[in-house]
mmCIF file of C-alpha atoms in Angstrom:
data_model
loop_
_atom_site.group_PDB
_atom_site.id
_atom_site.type_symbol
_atom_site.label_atom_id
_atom_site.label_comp_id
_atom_site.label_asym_id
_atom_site.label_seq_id
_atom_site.Cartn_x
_atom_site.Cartn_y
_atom_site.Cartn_z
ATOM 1 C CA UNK A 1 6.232 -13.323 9.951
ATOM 2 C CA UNK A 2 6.629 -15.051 13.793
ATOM 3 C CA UNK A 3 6.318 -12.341 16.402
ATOM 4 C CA UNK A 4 8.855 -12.954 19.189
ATOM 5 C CA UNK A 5 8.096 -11.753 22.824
ATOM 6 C CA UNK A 6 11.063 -9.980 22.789
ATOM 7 C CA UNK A 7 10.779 -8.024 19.865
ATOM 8 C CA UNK A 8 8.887 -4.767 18.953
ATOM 9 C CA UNK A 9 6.126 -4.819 16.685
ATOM 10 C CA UNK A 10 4.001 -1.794 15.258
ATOM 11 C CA UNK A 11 1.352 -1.163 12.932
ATOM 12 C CA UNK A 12 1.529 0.827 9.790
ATOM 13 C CA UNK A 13 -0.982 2.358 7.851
ATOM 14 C CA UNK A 14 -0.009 3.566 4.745
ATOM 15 C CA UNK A 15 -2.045 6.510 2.358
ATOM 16 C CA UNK A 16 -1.547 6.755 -1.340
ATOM 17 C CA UNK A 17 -0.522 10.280 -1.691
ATOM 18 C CA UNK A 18 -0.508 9.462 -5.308
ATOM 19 C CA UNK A 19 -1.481 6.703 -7.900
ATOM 20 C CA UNK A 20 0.795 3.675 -6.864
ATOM 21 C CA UNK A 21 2.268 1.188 -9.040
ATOM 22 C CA UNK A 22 3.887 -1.467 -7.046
ATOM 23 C CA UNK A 23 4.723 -3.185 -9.840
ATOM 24 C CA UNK A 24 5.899 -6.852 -10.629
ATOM 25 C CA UNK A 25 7.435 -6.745 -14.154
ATOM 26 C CA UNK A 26 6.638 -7.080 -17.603
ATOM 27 C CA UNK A 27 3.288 -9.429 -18.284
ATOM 28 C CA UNK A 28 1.093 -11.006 -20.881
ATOM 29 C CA UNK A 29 -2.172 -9.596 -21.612
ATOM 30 C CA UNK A 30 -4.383 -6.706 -21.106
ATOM 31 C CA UNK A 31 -1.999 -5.054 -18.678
ATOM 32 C CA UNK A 32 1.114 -4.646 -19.950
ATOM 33 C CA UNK A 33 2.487 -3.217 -16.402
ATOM 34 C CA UNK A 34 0.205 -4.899 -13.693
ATOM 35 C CA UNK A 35 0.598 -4.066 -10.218
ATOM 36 C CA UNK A 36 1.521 -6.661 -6.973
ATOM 37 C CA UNK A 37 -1.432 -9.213 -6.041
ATOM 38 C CA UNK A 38 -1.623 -11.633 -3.673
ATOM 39 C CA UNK A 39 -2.591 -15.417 -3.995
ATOM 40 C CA UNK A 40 -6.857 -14.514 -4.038
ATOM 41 C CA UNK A 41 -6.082 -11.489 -6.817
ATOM 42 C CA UNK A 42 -5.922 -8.666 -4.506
ATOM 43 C CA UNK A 43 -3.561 -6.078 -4.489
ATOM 44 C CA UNK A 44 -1.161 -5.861 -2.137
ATOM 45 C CA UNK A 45 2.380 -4.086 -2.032
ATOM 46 C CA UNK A 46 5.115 -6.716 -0.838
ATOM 47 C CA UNK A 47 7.207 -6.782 1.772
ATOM 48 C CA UNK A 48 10.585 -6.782 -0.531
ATOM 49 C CA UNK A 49 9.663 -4.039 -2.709
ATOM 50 C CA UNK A 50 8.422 -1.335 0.542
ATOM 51 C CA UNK A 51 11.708 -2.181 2.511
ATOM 52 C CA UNK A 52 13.359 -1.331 -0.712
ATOM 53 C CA UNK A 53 12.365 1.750 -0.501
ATOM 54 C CA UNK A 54 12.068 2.195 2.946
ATOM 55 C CA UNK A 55 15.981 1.286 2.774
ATOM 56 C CA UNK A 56 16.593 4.381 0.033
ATOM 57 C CA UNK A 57 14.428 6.724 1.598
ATOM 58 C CA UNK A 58 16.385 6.471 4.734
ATOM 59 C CA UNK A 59 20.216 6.376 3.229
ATOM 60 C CA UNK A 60 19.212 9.251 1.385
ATOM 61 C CA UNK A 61 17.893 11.095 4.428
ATOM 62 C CA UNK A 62 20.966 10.259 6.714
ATOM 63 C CA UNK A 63 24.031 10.460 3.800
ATOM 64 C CA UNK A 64 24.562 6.884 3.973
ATOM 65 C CA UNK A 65 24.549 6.388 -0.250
ATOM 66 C CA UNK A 66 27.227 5.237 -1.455
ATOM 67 C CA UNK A 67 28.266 4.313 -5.664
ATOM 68 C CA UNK A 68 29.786 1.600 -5.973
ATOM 69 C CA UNK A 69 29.921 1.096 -9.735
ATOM 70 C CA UNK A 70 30.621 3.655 -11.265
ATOM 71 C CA UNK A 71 29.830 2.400 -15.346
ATOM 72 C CA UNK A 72 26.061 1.318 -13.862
ATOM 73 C CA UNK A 73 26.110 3.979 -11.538
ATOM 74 C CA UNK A 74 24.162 1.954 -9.159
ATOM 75 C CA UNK A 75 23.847 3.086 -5.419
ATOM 76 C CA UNK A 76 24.347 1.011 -2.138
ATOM 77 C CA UNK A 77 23.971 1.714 0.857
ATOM 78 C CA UNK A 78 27.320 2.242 3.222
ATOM 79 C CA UNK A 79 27.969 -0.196 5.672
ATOM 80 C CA UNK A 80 28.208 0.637 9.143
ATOM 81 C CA UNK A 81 25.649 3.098 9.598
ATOM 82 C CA UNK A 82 22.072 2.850 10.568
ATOM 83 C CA UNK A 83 20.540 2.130 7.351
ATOM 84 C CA UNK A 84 22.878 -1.225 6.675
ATOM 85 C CA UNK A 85 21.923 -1.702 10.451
ATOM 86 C CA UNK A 86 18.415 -1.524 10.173
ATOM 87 C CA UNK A 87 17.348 -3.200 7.063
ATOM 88 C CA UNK A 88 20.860 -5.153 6.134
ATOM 89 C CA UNK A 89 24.154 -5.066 4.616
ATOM 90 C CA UNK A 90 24.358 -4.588 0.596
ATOM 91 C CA UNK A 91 27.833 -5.480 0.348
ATOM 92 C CA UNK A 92 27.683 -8.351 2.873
ATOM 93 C CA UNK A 93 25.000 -9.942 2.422
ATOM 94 C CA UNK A 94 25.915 -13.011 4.354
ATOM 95 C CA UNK A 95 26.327 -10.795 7.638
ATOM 96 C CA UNK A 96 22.856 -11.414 8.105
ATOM 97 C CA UNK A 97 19.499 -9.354 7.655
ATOM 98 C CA UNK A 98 18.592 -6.248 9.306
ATOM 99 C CA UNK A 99 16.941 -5.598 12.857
ATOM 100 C CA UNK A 100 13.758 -4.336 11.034
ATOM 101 C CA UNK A 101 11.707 -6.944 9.148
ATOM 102 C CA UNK A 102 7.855 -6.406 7.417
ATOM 103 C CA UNK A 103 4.750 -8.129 6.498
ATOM 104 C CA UNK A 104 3.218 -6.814 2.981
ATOM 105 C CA UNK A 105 1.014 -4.101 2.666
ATOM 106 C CA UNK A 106 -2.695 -5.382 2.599
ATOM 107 C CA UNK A 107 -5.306 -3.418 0.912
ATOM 108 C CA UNK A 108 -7.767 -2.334 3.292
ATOM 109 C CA UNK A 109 -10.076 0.650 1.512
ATOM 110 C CA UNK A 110 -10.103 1.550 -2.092
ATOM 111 C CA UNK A 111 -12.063 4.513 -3.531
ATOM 112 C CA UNK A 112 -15.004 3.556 -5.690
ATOM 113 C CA UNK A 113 -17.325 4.962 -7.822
ATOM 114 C CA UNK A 114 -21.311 5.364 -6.860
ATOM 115 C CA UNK A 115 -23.851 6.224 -8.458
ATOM 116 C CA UNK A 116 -25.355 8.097 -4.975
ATOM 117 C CA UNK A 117 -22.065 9.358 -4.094
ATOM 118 C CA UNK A 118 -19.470 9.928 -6.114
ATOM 119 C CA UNK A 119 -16.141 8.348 -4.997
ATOM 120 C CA UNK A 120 -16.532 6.341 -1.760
ATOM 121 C CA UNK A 121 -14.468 4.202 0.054
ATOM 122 C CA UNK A 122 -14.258 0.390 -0.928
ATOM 123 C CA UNK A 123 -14.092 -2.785 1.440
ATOM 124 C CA UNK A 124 -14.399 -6.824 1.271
ATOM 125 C CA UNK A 125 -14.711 -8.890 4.245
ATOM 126 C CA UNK A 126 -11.598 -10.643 2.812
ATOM 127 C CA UNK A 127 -9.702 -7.258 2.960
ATOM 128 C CA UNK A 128 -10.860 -6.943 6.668
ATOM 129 C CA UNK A 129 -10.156 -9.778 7.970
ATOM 130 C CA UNK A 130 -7.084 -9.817 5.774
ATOM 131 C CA UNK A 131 -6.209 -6.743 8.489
ATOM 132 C CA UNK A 132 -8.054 -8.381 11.514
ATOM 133 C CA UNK A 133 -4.815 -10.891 11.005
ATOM 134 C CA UNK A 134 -2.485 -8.465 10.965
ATOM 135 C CA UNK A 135 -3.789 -6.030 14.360
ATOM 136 C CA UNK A 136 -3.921 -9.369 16.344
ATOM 137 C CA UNK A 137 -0.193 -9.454 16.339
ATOM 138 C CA UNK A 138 -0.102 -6.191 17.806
ATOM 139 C CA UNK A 139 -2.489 -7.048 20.358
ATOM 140 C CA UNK A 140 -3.471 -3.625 22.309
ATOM 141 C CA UNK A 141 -3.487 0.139 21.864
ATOM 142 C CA UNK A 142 -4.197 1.787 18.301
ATOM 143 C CA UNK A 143 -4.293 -1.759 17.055
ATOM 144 C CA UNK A 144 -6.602 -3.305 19.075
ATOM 145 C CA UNK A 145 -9.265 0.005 18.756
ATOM 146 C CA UNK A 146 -8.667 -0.250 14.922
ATOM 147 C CA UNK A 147 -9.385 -4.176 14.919
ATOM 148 C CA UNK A 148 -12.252 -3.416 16.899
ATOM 149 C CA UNK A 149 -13.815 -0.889 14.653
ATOM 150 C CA UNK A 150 -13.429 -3.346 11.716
ATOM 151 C CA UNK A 151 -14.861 -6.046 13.538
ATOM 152 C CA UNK A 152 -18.286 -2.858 13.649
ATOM 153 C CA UNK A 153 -17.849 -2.082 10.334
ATOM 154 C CA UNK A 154 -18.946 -5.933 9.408
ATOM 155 C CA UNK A 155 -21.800 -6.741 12.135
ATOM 156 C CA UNK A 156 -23.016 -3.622 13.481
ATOM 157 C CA UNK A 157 -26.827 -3.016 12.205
ATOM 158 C CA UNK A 158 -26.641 0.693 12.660
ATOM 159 C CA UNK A 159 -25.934 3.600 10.533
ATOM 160 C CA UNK A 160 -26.643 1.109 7.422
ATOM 161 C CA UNK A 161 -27.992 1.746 4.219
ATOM 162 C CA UNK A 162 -28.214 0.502 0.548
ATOM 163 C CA UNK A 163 -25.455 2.108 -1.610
ATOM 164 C CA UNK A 164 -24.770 1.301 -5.706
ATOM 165 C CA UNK A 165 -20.802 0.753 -5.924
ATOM 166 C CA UNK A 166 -19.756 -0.136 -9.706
ATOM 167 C CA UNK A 167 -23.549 -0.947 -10.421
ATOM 168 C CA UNK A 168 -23.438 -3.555 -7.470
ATOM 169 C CA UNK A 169 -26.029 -2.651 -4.339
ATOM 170 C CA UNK A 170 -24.134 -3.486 -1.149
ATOM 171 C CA UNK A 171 -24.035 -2.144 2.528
ATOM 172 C CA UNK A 172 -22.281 0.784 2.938
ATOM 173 C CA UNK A 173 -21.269 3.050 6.415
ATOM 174 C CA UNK A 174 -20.525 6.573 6.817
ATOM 175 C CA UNK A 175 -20.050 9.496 9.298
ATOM 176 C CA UNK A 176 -17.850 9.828 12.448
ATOM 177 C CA UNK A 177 -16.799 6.783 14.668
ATOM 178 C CA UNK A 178 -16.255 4.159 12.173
ATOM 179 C CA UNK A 179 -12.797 4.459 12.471
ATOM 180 C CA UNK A 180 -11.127 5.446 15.664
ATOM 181 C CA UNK A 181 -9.960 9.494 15.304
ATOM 182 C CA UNK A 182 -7.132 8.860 17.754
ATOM 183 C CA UNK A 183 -5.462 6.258 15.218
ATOM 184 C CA UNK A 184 -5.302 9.853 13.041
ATOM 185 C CA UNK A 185 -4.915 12.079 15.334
ATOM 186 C CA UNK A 186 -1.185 13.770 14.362
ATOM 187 C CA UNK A 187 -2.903 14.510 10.984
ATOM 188 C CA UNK A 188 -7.051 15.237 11.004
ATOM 189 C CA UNK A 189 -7.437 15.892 7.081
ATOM 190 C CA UNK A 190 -6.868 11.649 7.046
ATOM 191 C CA UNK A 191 -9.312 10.933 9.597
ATOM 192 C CA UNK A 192 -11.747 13.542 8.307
ATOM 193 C CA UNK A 193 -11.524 12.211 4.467
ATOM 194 C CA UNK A 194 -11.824 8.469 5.736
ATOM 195 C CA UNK A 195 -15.015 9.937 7.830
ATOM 196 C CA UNK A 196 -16.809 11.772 5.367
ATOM 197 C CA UNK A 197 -16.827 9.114 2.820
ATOM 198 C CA UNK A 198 -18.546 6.193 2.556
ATOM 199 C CA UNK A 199 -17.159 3.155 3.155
ATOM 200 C CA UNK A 200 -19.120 -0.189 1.455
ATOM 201 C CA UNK A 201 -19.111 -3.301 2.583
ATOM 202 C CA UNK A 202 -18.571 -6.157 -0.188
ATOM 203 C CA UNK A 203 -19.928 -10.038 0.535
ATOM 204 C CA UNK A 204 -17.550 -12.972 -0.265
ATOM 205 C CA UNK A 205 -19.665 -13.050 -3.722
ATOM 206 C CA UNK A 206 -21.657 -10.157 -5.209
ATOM 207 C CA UNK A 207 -24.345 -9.913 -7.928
ATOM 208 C CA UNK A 208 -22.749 -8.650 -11.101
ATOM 209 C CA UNK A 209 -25.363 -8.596 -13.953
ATOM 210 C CA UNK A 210 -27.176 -11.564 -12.857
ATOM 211 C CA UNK A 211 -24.164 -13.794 -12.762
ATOM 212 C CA UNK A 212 -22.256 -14.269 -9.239
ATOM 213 C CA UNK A 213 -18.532 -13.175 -8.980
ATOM 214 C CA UNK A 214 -15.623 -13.220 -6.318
ATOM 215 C CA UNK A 215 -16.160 -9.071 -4.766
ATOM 216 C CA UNK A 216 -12.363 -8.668 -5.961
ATOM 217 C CA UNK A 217 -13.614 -8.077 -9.120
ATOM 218 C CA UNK A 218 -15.489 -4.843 -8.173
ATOM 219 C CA UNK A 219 -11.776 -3.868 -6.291
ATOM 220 C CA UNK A 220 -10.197 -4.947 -9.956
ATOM 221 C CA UNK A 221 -12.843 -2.335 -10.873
ATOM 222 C CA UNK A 222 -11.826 0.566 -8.740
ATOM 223 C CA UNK A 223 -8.141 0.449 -10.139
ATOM 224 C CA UNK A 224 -6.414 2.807 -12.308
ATOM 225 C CA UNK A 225 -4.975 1.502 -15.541
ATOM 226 C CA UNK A 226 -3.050 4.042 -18.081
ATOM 227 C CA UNK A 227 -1.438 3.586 -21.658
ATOM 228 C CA UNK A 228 1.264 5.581 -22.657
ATOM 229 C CA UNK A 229 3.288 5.389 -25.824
ATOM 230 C CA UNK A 230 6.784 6.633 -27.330
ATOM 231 C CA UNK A 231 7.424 9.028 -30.065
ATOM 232 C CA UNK A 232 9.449 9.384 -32.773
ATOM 233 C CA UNK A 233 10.865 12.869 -32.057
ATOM 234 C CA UNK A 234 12.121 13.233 -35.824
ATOM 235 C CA UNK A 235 8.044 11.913 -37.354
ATOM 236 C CA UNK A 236 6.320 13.312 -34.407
ATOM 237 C CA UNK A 237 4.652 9.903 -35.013
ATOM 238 C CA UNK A 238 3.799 6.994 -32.200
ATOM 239 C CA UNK A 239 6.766 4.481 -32.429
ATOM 240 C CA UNK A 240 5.469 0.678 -33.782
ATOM 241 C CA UNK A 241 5.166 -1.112 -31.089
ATOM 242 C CA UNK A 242 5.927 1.069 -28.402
ATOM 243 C CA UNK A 243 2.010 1.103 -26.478
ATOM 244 C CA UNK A 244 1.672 -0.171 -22.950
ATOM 245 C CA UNK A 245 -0.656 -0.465 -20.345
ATOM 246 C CA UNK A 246 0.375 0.233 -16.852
ATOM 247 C CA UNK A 247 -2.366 -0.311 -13.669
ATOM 248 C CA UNK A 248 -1.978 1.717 -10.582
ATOM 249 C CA UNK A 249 -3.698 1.395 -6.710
ATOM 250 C CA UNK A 250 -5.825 4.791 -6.991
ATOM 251 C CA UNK A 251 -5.219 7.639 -5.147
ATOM 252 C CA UNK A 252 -6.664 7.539 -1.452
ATOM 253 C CA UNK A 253 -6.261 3.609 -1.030
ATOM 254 C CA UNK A 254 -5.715 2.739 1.931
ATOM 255 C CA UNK A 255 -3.208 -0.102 3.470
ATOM 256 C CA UNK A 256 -2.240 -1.522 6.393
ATOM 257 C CA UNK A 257 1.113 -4.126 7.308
ATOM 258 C CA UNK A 258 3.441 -4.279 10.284
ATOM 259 C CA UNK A 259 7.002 -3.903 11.504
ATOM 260 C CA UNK A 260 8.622 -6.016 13.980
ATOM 261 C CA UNK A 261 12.177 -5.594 15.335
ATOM 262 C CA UNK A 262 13.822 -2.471 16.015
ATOM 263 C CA UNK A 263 10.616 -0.441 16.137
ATOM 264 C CA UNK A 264 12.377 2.085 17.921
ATOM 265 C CA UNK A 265 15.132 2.543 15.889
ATOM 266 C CA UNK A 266 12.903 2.925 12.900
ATOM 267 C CA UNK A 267 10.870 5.796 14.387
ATOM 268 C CA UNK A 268 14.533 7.449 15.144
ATOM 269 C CA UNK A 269 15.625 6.818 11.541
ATOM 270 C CA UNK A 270 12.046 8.191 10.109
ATOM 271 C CA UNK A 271 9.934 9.366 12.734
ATOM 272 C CA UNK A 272 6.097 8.089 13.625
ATOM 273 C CA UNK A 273 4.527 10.117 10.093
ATOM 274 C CA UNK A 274 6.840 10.193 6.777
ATOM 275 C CA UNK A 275 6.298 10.098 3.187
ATOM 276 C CA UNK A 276 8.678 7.368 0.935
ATOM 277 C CA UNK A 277 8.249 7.033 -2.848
ATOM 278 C CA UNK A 278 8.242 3.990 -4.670
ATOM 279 C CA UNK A 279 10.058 3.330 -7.641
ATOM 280 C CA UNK A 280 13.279 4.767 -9.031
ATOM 281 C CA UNK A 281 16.701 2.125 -8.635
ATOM 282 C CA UNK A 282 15.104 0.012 -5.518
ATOM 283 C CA UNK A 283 11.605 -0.952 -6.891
ATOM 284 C CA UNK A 284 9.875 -1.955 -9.950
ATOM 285 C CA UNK A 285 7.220 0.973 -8.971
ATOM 286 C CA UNK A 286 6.042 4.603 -9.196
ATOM 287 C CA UNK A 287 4.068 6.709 -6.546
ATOM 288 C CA UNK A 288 4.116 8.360 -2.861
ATOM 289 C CA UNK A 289 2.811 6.562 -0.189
ATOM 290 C CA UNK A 290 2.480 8.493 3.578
ATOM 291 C CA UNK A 291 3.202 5.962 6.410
ATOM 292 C CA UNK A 292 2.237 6.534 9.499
ATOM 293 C CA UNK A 293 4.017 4.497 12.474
ATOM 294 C CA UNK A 294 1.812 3.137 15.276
#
């Protein structure tokens, strides 16, 4: 994404409410149901699939849904009104896209387990600078403070101690100050549950049983993966061939993308601190994710 100088652009920082599955389809292998990843194996939520939502969320909200078929039953959003506006025409597609566009979500902290701990936040240089990228389009304010607390949280020498994540010793940070409080500030309980935790530090490479691996394994770690089945209702027996695996972003990750356009026409449409859930007719997904608008 190209940021114009005369366009808006804003950071968002979204909270997994929930489990998230941001998912891309049907796969091969252990995970039946795998979530979105980006080109190094992280996950990521893209662009396309959190405007989808973003586009439901906010025809539902202002009674801009409208059914167009009615044998598929499948919903569109009415033309004309903000929503079409904002994110883009469903019937007309060739009028052009909407005043709104957005980078994909990055992964920034994960929850992890620790032996010292318990759950703790979860970080790679490769996830931080993956964000560094992002807050330099935004430039000053929130985004500037934020990009200069990550830039801290990998060379400051204080506060720093020795911390087992996933059976893996790395650097780890906690207590007040490591991120901003004013980035939080319509909301404490985020702040305060970012701040009480620790938050690890991952090298490129880390140490996993005497062998060296890329630290996106030890995020591959920290994910959630579930198998479900179907029944037969009539047997009360599991249905041959009917076992999957699905893999969800735990609850508490932490991401961070922007917006650029019509900023302000977005916070009229949702306000600066909403909640949108994935999934449903717009996204291959499942989950609640709380954005917050900077």
């Amino acid at each position: 994404m190209v940021v114009l100088s005369n366009q808006q652009t804003a950071l968002l920082i979204a909270f997994a409410v929930t489990p998230v599955h941001a998912g891309v389809g049907q796969e091969f292998g252990a995970v039946d149901l795998p979530i979105q990843r980006d080109t190094m194996n992280y996950p990521v939520i893209y662009s396309s699939s959190f405007k989808g939502a973003l586009k439901h969320e906010c025809a539902e909200r202002h009674k801009e849904i409208m059914e167009i078929d009615e044998v598929k039953k499948i919903n569109r959003v009415r033309d004309g009104g903000t929503c079409a506006r904002l994110f883009g025409s469903d019937t007309r597609p060739e009028s052009g896209r909407g005043l709104v566009s957005f980078t994909d979500l990055r992964l920034l902290l994960v929850p992890a387990r620790s032996l010292e701990r318990g759950p703790v936040y979860l970080t790679t240089h490769y996830m931080i600078d993956s964000a560094r990228d992002l807050l330099a389009l935004v430039g000053s304010g929130v985004g500037a403070d934020l990009g200069s607390a990550l830039a801290a949280l990998m060379n400051s020498e204080r506060a720093a101690e020795t911390l087992n994540v996933m059976g893996v010793a790395l650097r780890a940070f906690s207590g007040p100050g490591i991120l901003p409080e004013k980035i939080f500030e319509r909301k404490p309980p985020l702040y305060e549950l970012l701040s009480s935790a620790g938050i690890a530090v991952a090298q490129d490479h880390v140490e996993l049983g005497g062998a060296r691996a890329d630290s996106s394994v030890l995020v591959d770690r920290a994910l959630v993966r579930v198998s479900r089945n179907r029944l037969d209702l009539v047997r009360k027996t599991v249905i041959e061939g009917a076992l999957w695996t699905e893999e969800y972003l735990p609850q508490g990750s932490l991401l961070v993308g922007l917006a650029q356009g019509d900023v302000d026409g977005l916070k009229k449409a949702f306000g600066d601190d909403f909640y949108i859930t994935l999934g449903g007719k717009e996204t291959v997904g499942r989950g609640i994710l709380r954005i917050v608008l900077h």
